[in-house]
């Protein structure tokens, strides 16, 4: 992802998160993502875009955090889903983690989004902890992580 991608990537993220399989409570903060947010994220970390014939169809952002790579704002344009782009973007994040010498990739997803949880599990992520958004008594999202195959196990 290059700095000049920030405007179309922000629009793609908003469109992708507006078309999740379930309407979540609270609504995703990704619906309000701006070009400035994406630019700031790129300064802190990096990202990848998927393009077809010059058209932006997918993107992901990441940042090194707590000894791993945190993958966020994974987005595929609604009409381009279920073709493996999501998995390919996750694989790009794993490659970025390896290049940075980081042993794991982490992400979070809403508990209500069973399709996302299944996709990430199929990619090799395991659930670690569950948390609640402010004002919610019950957990609303789950944290997941994938230890990369080259990395040593815990202990
Ligand atoms: C989550 C998201 C990025 C997934 O993108 P995607 O491109 O559809 O992901 P993939 O195509 O790699 O995988 C999705 C499903 O399609 C299936 N699939 C992949 N290639 C396929 C193909 N050629 N034919 C049919 N199905 C296929 C996968 O097996 C997977 O199915 P499963 O979950 O039942 O196993 C996308 O739905 C999205 O942008 N959602 C809104 C934003 C969001 O929720 N982001 C994640 C926040 S944590």
PDB file of C-alpha atoms and ligand atoms in Angstrom:
ATOM      1  CA  UNK A   1       0.000   0.000   0.000  1.00  0.00           C
ATOM      2  CA  UNK A   2       1.399   3.371  -1.028  1.00  0.00           C
ATOM      3  CA  UNK A   3       0.599   6.739   0.571  1.00  0.00           C
ATOM      4  CA  UNK A   4      -1.494   7.717  -2.464  1.00  0.00           C
ATOM      5  CA  UNK A   5      -3.760   4.708  -1.837  1.00  0.00           C
ATOM      6  CA  UNK A   6      -5.086   6.261   1.388  1.00  0.00           C
ATOM      7  CA  UNK A   7      -8.181   7.904  -0.116  1.00  0.00           C
ATOM      8  CA  UNK A   8      -9.470   4.875  -2.087  1.00  0.00           C
ATOM      9  CA  UNK A   9      -8.501   2.493   0.730  1.00  0.00           C
ATOM     10  CA  UNK A  10     -10.518   4.527   3.265  1.00  0.00           C
ATOM     11  CA  UNK A  11     -13.520   4.405   0.911  1.00  0.00           C
ATOM     12  CA  UNK A  12     -13.086   0.649   0.398  1.00  0.00           C
ATOM     13  CA  UNK A  13     -12.892   0.033   4.163  1.00  0.00           C
ATOM     14  CA  UNK A  14     -16.088   2.021   4.766  1.00  0.00           C
ATOM     15  CA  UNK A  15     -17.920   0.188   1.957  1.00  0.00           C
ATOM     16  CA  UNK A  16     -16.670  -3.242   3.073  1.00  0.00           C
ATOM     17  CA  UNK A  17     -17.601  -2.794   6.729  1.00  0.00           C
ATOM     18  CA  UNK A  18     -21.024  -1.428   5.716  1.00  0.00           C
ATOM     19  CA  UNK A  19     -21.586  -4.812   4.037  1.00  0.00           C
ATOM     20  CA  UNK A  20     -20.778  -7.245   6.846  1.00  0.00           C
ATOM     21  CA  UNK A  21     -22.851 -10.406   7.170  1.00  0.00           C
ATOM     22  CA  UNK A  22     -24.453  -9.150  10.401  1.00  0.00           C
ATOM     23  CA  UNK A  23     -25.169  -5.614  11.601  1.00  0.00           C
ATOM     24  CA  UNK A  24     -23.174  -5.359  14.827  1.00  0.00           C
ATOM     25  CA  UNK A  25     -23.677  -3.396  18.035  1.00  0.00           C
ATOM     26  CA  UNK A  26     -21.806  -1.139  18.392  1.00  0.00           C
ATOM     27  CA  UNK A  27     -21.452  -0.388  14.703  1.00  0.00           C
ATOM     28  CA  UNK A  28     -17.864  -0.815  13.476  1.00  0.00           C
ATOM     29  CA  UNK A  29     -15.623   2.218  13.900  1.00  0.00           C
ATOM     30  CA  UNK A  30     -14.325   1.290  10.418  1.00  0.00           C
ATOM     31  CA  UNK A  31     -17.480   2.906   9.005  1.00  0.00           C
ATOM     32  CA  UNK A  32     -15.952   6.269   9.934  1.00  0.00           C
ATOM     33  CA  UNK A  33     -12.405   5.646   8.689  1.00  0.00           C
ATOM     34  CA  UNK A  34     -10.875   8.627   6.886  1.00  0.00           C
ATOM     35  CA  UNK A  35      -7.971   9.130   4.518  1.00  0.00           C
ATOM     36  CA  UNK A  36      -6.093  10.694   7.455  1.00  0.00           C
ATOM     37  CA  UNK A  37      -6.644   7.559   9.553  1.00  0.00           C
ATOM     38  CA  UNK A  38      -5.212   5.339   6.812  1.00  0.00           C
ATOM     39  CA  UNK A  39      -2.256   7.685   6.313  1.00  0.00           C
ATOM     40  CA  UNK A  40      -1.552   7.674  10.045  1.00  0.00           C
ATOM     41  CA  UNK A  41      -1.760   3.880  10.089  1.00  0.00           C
ATOM     42  CA  UNK A  42       0.714   3.637   7.203  1.00  0.00           C
ATOM     43  CA  UNK A  43       3.158   5.824   9.111  1.00  0.00           C
ATOM     44  CA  UNK A  44       2.953   3.498  12.125  1.00  0.00           C
ATOM     45  CA  UNK A  45       2.985   0.245  10.168  1.00  0.00           C
ATOM     46  CA  UNK A  46       2.046  -0.821   6.661  1.00  0.00           C
ATOM     47  CA  UNK A  47      -0.538  -2.469   4.521  1.00  0.00           C
ATOM     48  CA  UNK A  48      -1.374  -4.184   1.286  1.00  0.00           C
ATOM     49  CA  UNK A  49      -3.842  -3.630  -1.527  1.00  0.00           C
ATOM     50  CA  UNK A  50      -5.394  -6.079  -3.978  1.00  0.00           C
ATOM     51  CA  UNK A  51      -6.137  -4.638  -7.400  1.00  0.00           C
ATOM     52  CA  UNK A  52      -7.819  -5.930 -10.532  1.00  0.00           C
ATOM     53  CA  UNK A  53      -7.263  -4.004 -13.772  1.00  0.00           C
ATOM     54  CA  UNK A  54      -6.258  -0.953 -11.771  1.00  0.00           C
ATOM     55  CA  UNK A  55      -9.334  -1.172  -9.543  1.00  0.00           C
ATOM     56  CA  UNK A  56      -8.935  -1.463  -5.783  1.00  0.00           C
ATOM     57  CA  UNK A  57     -10.756  -4.597  -4.598  1.00  0.00           C
ATOM     58  CA  UNK A  58      -9.153  -5.398  -1.246  1.00  0.00           C
ATOM     59  CA  UNK A  59      -6.886  -4.042   1.446  1.00  0.00           C
ATOM     60  CA  UNK A  60      -5.420  -4.693   4.873  1.00  0.00           C
ATOM     61  CA  UNK A  61      -3.499  -2.603   7.380  1.00  0.00           C
ATOM     62  CA  UNK A  62      -1.075  -3.745  10.055  1.00  0.00           C
ATOM     63  CA  UNK A  63       1.136  -2.466  12.813  1.00  0.00           C
ATOM     64  CA  UNK A  64       3.786  -4.096  15.012  1.00  0.00           C
ATOM     65  CA  UNK A  65       2.389  -4.373  18.530  1.00  0.00           C
ATOM     66  CA  UNK A  66       3.281  -6.353  21.655  1.00  0.00           C
ATOM     67  CA  UNK A  67       5.797  -8.548  19.855  1.00  0.00           C
ATOM     68  CA  UNK A  68       3.481  -9.455  16.987  1.00  0.00           C
ATOM     69  CA  UNK A  69       1.860  -7.961  13.924  1.00  0.00           C
ATOM     70  CA  UNK A  70      -1.681  -6.671  14.502  1.00  0.00           C
ATOM     71  CA  UNK A  71      -3.806  -7.020  11.370  1.00  0.00           C
ATOM     72  CA  UNK A  72      -6.730  -4.627  11.094  1.00  0.00           C
ATOM     73  CA  UNK A  73      -9.310  -3.177   8.721  1.00  0.00           C
ATOM     74  CA  UNK A  74      -9.243  -6.259   6.494  1.00  0.00           C
ATOM     75  CA  UNK A  75     -11.564  -5.329   3.639  1.00  0.00           C
ATOM     76  CA  UNK A  76     -12.715  -6.921   0.391  1.00  0.00           C
ATOM     77  CA  UNK A  77     -15.184  -5.143  -1.885  1.00  0.00           C
ATOM     78  CA  UNK A  78     -18.595  -6.837  -1.551  1.00  0.00           C
ATOM     79  CA  UNK A  79     -18.748  -7.984  -5.186  1.00  0.00           C
ATOM     80  CA  UNK A  80     -15.267  -9.544  -4.931  1.00  0.00           C
ATOM     81  CA  UNK A  81     -15.834 -11.798  -1.939  1.00  0.00           C
ATOM     82  CA  UNK A  82     -15.556 -15.580  -1.688  1.00  0.00           C
ATOM     83  CA  UNK A  83     -12.756 -15.786  -4.244  1.00  0.00           C
ATOM     84  CA  UNK A  84      -9.869 -16.129  -1.806  1.00  0.00           C
ATOM     85  CA  UNK A  85      -8.885 -12.455  -1.612  1.00  0.00           C
ATOM     86  CA  UNK A  86      -9.426 -12.296   2.152  1.00  0.00           C
ATOM     87  CA  UNK A  87      -7.126 -15.262   2.667  1.00  0.00           C
ATOM     88  CA  UNK A  88      -4.552 -13.746   0.319  1.00  0.00           C
ATOM     89  CA  UNK A  89      -4.568 -10.483   2.291  1.00  0.00           C
ATOM     90  CA  UNK A  90      -4.124 -12.427   5.545  1.00  0.00           C
ATOM     91  CA  UNK A  91      -1.215 -14.286   3.922  1.00  0.00           C
ATOM     92  CA  UNK A  92       0.331 -10.926   2.971  1.00  0.00           C
ATOM     93  CA  UNK A  93       0.162  -9.847   6.614  1.00  0.00           C
ATOM     94  CA  UNK A  94       1.849 -13.095   7.649  1.00  0.00           C
ATOM     95  CA  UNK A  95       4.620 -12.427   5.110  1.00  0.00           C
ATOM     96  CA  UNK A  96       5.033  -8.907   6.483  1.00  0.00           C
ATOM     97  CA  UNK A  97       5.338 -10.339  10.000  1.00  0.00           C
ATOM     98  CA  UNK A  98       7.990 -12.806   8.861  1.00  0.00           C
ATOM     99  CA  UNK A  99       9.916 -10.038   7.089  1.00  0.00           C
ATOM    100  CA  UNK A 100       9.817  -7.992  10.277  1.00  0.00           C
ATOM    101  CA  UNK A 101      10.981 -10.982  12.353  1.00  0.00           C
ATOM    102  CA  UNK A 102       7.696 -11.070  14.277  1.00  0.00           C
ATOM    103  CA  UNK A 103       6.550 -14.542  15.394  1.00  0.00           C
ATOM    104  CA  UNK A 104       2.796 -14.035  15.293  1.00  0.00           C
ATOM    105  CA  UNK A 105      -0.111 -12.213  13.721  1.00  0.00           C
ATOM    106  CA  UNK A 106      -3.010 -11.047  15.865  1.00  0.00           C
ATOM    107  CA  UNK A 107      -6.436  -9.707  14.981  1.00  0.00           C
ATOM    108  CA  UNK A 108      -9.834  -9.125  16.527  1.00  0.00           C
ATOM    109  CA  UNK A 109     -13.290  -9.744  15.171  1.00  0.00           C
ATOM    110  CA  UNK A 110     -16.829  -9.432  16.440  1.00  0.00           C
ATOM    111  CA  UNK A 111     -18.252 -12.503  18.088  1.00  0.00           C
ATOM    112  CA  UNK A 112     -21.414 -12.082  16.016  1.00  0.00           C
ATOM    113  CA  UNK A 113     -19.483 -12.415  12.734  1.00  0.00           C
ATOM    114  CA  UNK A 114     -19.387 -16.190  12.542  1.00  0.00           C
ATOM    115  CA  UNK A 115     -18.223 -16.126   8.918  1.00  0.00           C
ATOM    116  CA  UNK A 116     -15.175 -14.037   9.826  1.00  0.00           C
ATOM    117  CA  UNK A 117     -14.346 -16.292  12.766  1.00  0.00           C
ATOM    118  CA  UNK A 118     -14.596 -19.355  10.526  1.00  0.00           C
ATOM    119  CA  UNK A 119     -12.395 -17.734   7.884  1.00  0.00           C
ATOM    120  CA  UNK A 120      -9.703 -16.796  10.394  1.00  0.00           C
ATOM    121  CA  UNK A 121      -9.837 -20.239  12.014  1.00  0.00           C
ATOM    122  CA  UNK A 122      -9.401 -21.767   8.552  1.00  0.00           C
ATOM    123  CA  UNK A 123      -6.341 -19.536   8.135  1.00  0.00           C
ATOM    124  CA  UNK A 124      -4.877 -21.005  11.335  1.00  0.00           C
ATOM    125  CA  UNK A 125      -5.867 -18.382  13.909  1.00  0.00           C
ATOM    126  CA  UNK A 126      -6.967 -19.488  17.355  1.00  0.00           C
ATOM    127  CA  UNK A 127      -9.187 -17.597  19.765  1.00  0.00           C
ATOM    128  CA  UNK A 128      -7.357 -16.223  22.786  1.00  0.00           C
ATOM    129  CA  UNK A 129      -9.536 -13.813  24.784  1.00  0.00           C
ATOM    130  CA  UNK A 130     -12.977 -12.250  24.532  1.00  0.00           C
ATOM    131  CA  UNK A 131     -13.700  -8.626  25.400  1.00  0.00           C
ATOM    132  CA  UNK A 132     -16.647  -6.264  25.602  1.00  0.00           C
ATOM    133  CA  UNK A 133     -16.947  -2.829  24.069  1.00  0.00           C
ATOM    134  CA  UNK A 134     -17.545  -0.037  26.602  1.00  0.00           C
ATOM    135  CA  UNK A 135     -21.121  -0.127  27.835  1.00  0.00           C
ATOM    136  CA  UNK A 136     -21.624  -3.804  26.978  1.00  0.00           C
ATOM    137  CA  UNK A 137     -21.872  -6.320  29.810  1.00  0.00           C
ATOM    138  CA  UNK A 138     -21.219  -9.373  27.628  1.00  0.00           C
ATOM    139  CA  UNK A 139     -18.231  -9.887  25.312  1.00  0.00           C
ATOM    140  CA  UNK A 140     -18.665  -8.387  21.846  1.00  0.00           C
ATOM    141  CA  UNK A 141     -15.363  -9.277  20.199  1.00  0.00           C
ATOM    142  CA  UNK A 142     -12.772 -12.002  20.214  1.00  0.00           C
ATOM    143  CA  UNK A 143      -9.013 -11.706  19.931  1.00  0.00           C
ATOM    144  CA  UNK A 144      -7.289 -14.286  17.746  1.00  0.00           C
ATOM    145  CA  UNK A 145      -3.688 -15.068  16.988  1.00  0.00           C
ATOM    146  CA  UNK A 146      -1.617 -17.226  14.690  1.00  0.00           C
ATOM    147  CA  UNK A 147       1.881 -18.292  15.606  1.00  0.00           C
ATOM    148  CA  UNK A 148       3.912 -18.429  12.407  1.00  0.00           C
ATOM    149  CA  UNK A 149       5.421 -21.785  11.529  1.00  0.00           C
ATOM    150  CA  UNK A 150       9.041 -20.627  11.591  1.00  0.00           C
ATOM    151  CA  UNK A 151       8.643 -19.148  15.054  1.00  0.00           C
ATOM    152  CA  UNK A 152       9.513 -21.092  18.231  1.00  0.00           C
ATOM    153  CA  UNK A 153       6.600 -22.208  20.390  1.00  0.00           C
ATOM    154  CA  UNK A 154       5.887 -20.671  23.794  1.00  0.00           C
ATOM    155  CA  UNK A 155       8.416 -21.642  26.457  1.00  0.00           C
TER     156      UNK A 155
HETATM  157  C1  LIG B   1     -13.938 -10.765   5.868  1.00  0.00           C
HETATM  158  C2  LIG B   1     -13.622 -10.501   4.397  1.00  0.00           C
HETATM  159  C3  LIG B   1     -12.373  -9.648   4.277  1.00  0.00           C
HETATM  160  C4  LIG B   1     -13.376 -11.869   3.717  1.00  0.00           C
HETATM  161  O1  LIG B   1     -13.014 -11.613   2.361  1.00  0.00           O
HETATM  162  P1  LIG B   1     -13.193 -12.716   1.208  1.00  0.00           P
HETATM  163  O2  LIG B   1     -12.406 -12.248   0.045  1.00  0.00           O
HETATM  164  O3  LIG B   1     -14.606 -13.046   0.996  1.00  0.00           O
HETATM  165  O4  LIG B   1     -12.445 -13.981   1.888  1.00  0.00           O
HETATM  166  P2  LIG B   1     -12.125 -15.377   1.173  1.00  0.00           P
HETATM  167  O5  LIG B   1     -12.717 -15.413  -0.205  1.00  0.00           O
HETATM  168  O6  LIG B   1     -10.660 -15.614   1.316  1.00  0.00           O
HETATM  169  O7  LIG B   1     -12.849 -16.410   2.118  1.00  0.00           O
HETATM  170  C5  LIG B   1     -14.235 -16.263   2.387  1.00  0.00           C
HETATM  171  C6  LIG B   1     -14.955 -17.551   2.121  1.00  0.00           C
HETATM  172  O8  LIG B   1     -14.971 -17.788   0.727  1.00  0.00           O
HETATM  173  C7  LIG B   1     -14.503 -19.119   0.481  1.00  0.00           C
HETATM  174  N1  LIG B   1     -13.858 -19.103  -0.824  1.00  0.00           N
HETATM  175  C8  LIG B   1     -12.606 -18.710  -1.119  1.00  0.00           C
HETATM  176  N2  LIG B   1     -12.373 -18.869  -2.434  1.00  0.00           N
HETATM  177  C9  LIG B   1     -13.526 -19.347  -2.959  1.00  0.00           C
HETATM  178  C10 LIG B   1     -13.932 -19.682  -4.267  1.00  0.00           C
HETATM  179  N3  LIG B   1     -13.094 -19.597  -5.299  1.00  0.00           N
HETATM  180  N4  LIG B   1     -15.192 -20.112  -4.449  1.00  0.00           N
HETATM  181  C11 LIG B   1     -16.043 -20.199  -3.404  1.00  0.00           C
HETATM  182  N5  LIG B   1     -15.721 -19.896  -2.137  1.00  0.00           N
HETATM  183  C12 LIG B   1     -14.481 -19.489  -1.938  1.00  0.00           C
HETATM  184  C13 LIG B   1     -13.568 -19.378   1.617  1.00  0.00           C
HETATM  185  O9  LIG B   1     -13.353 -20.761   1.827  1.00  0.00           O
HETATM  186  C14 LIG B   1     -14.327 -18.757   2.741  1.00  0.00           C
HETATM  187  O10 LIG B   1     -15.396 -19.590   3.085  1.00  0.00           O
HETATM  188  P3  LIG B   1     -15.600 -20.120   4.549  1.00  0.00           P
HETATM  189  O11 LIG B   1     -15.405 -18.942   5.452  1.00  0.00           O
HETATM  190  O12 LIG B   1     -16.982 -20.654   4.502  1.00  0.00           O
HETATM  191  O13 LIG B   1     -14.526 -21.140   4.700  1.00  0.00           O
HETATM  192  C15 LIG B   1     -14.803  -9.802   3.680  1.00  0.00           C
HETATM  193  O14 LIG B   1     -15.977 -10.566   3.852  1.00  0.00           O
HETATM  194  C16 LIG B   1     -15.064  -8.406   4.178  1.00  0.00           C
HETATM  195  O15 LIG B   1     -14.498  -7.432   3.675  1.00  0.00           O
HETATM  196  N6  LIG B   1     -15.990  -8.278   5.177  1.00  0.00           N
HETATM  197  C17 LIG B   1     -16.370  -6.964   5.721  1.00  0.00           C
HETATM  198  C18 LIG B   1     -15.273  -6.340   6.560  1.00  0.00           C
HETATM  199  C19 LIG B   1     -14.855  -7.270   7.686  1.00  0.00           C
HETATM  200  O16 LIG B   1     -15.672  -7.832   8.396  1.00  0.00           O
HETATM  201  N7  LIG B   1     -13.525  -7.404   7.846  1.00  0.00           N
HETATM  202  C20 LIG B   1     -12.908  -8.243   8.838  1.00  0.00           C
HETATM  203  C21 LIG B   1     -12.947  -7.577  10.159  1.00  0.00           C
HETATM  204  S1  LIG B   1     -12.177  -8.588  11.412  1.00  0.00           S
END
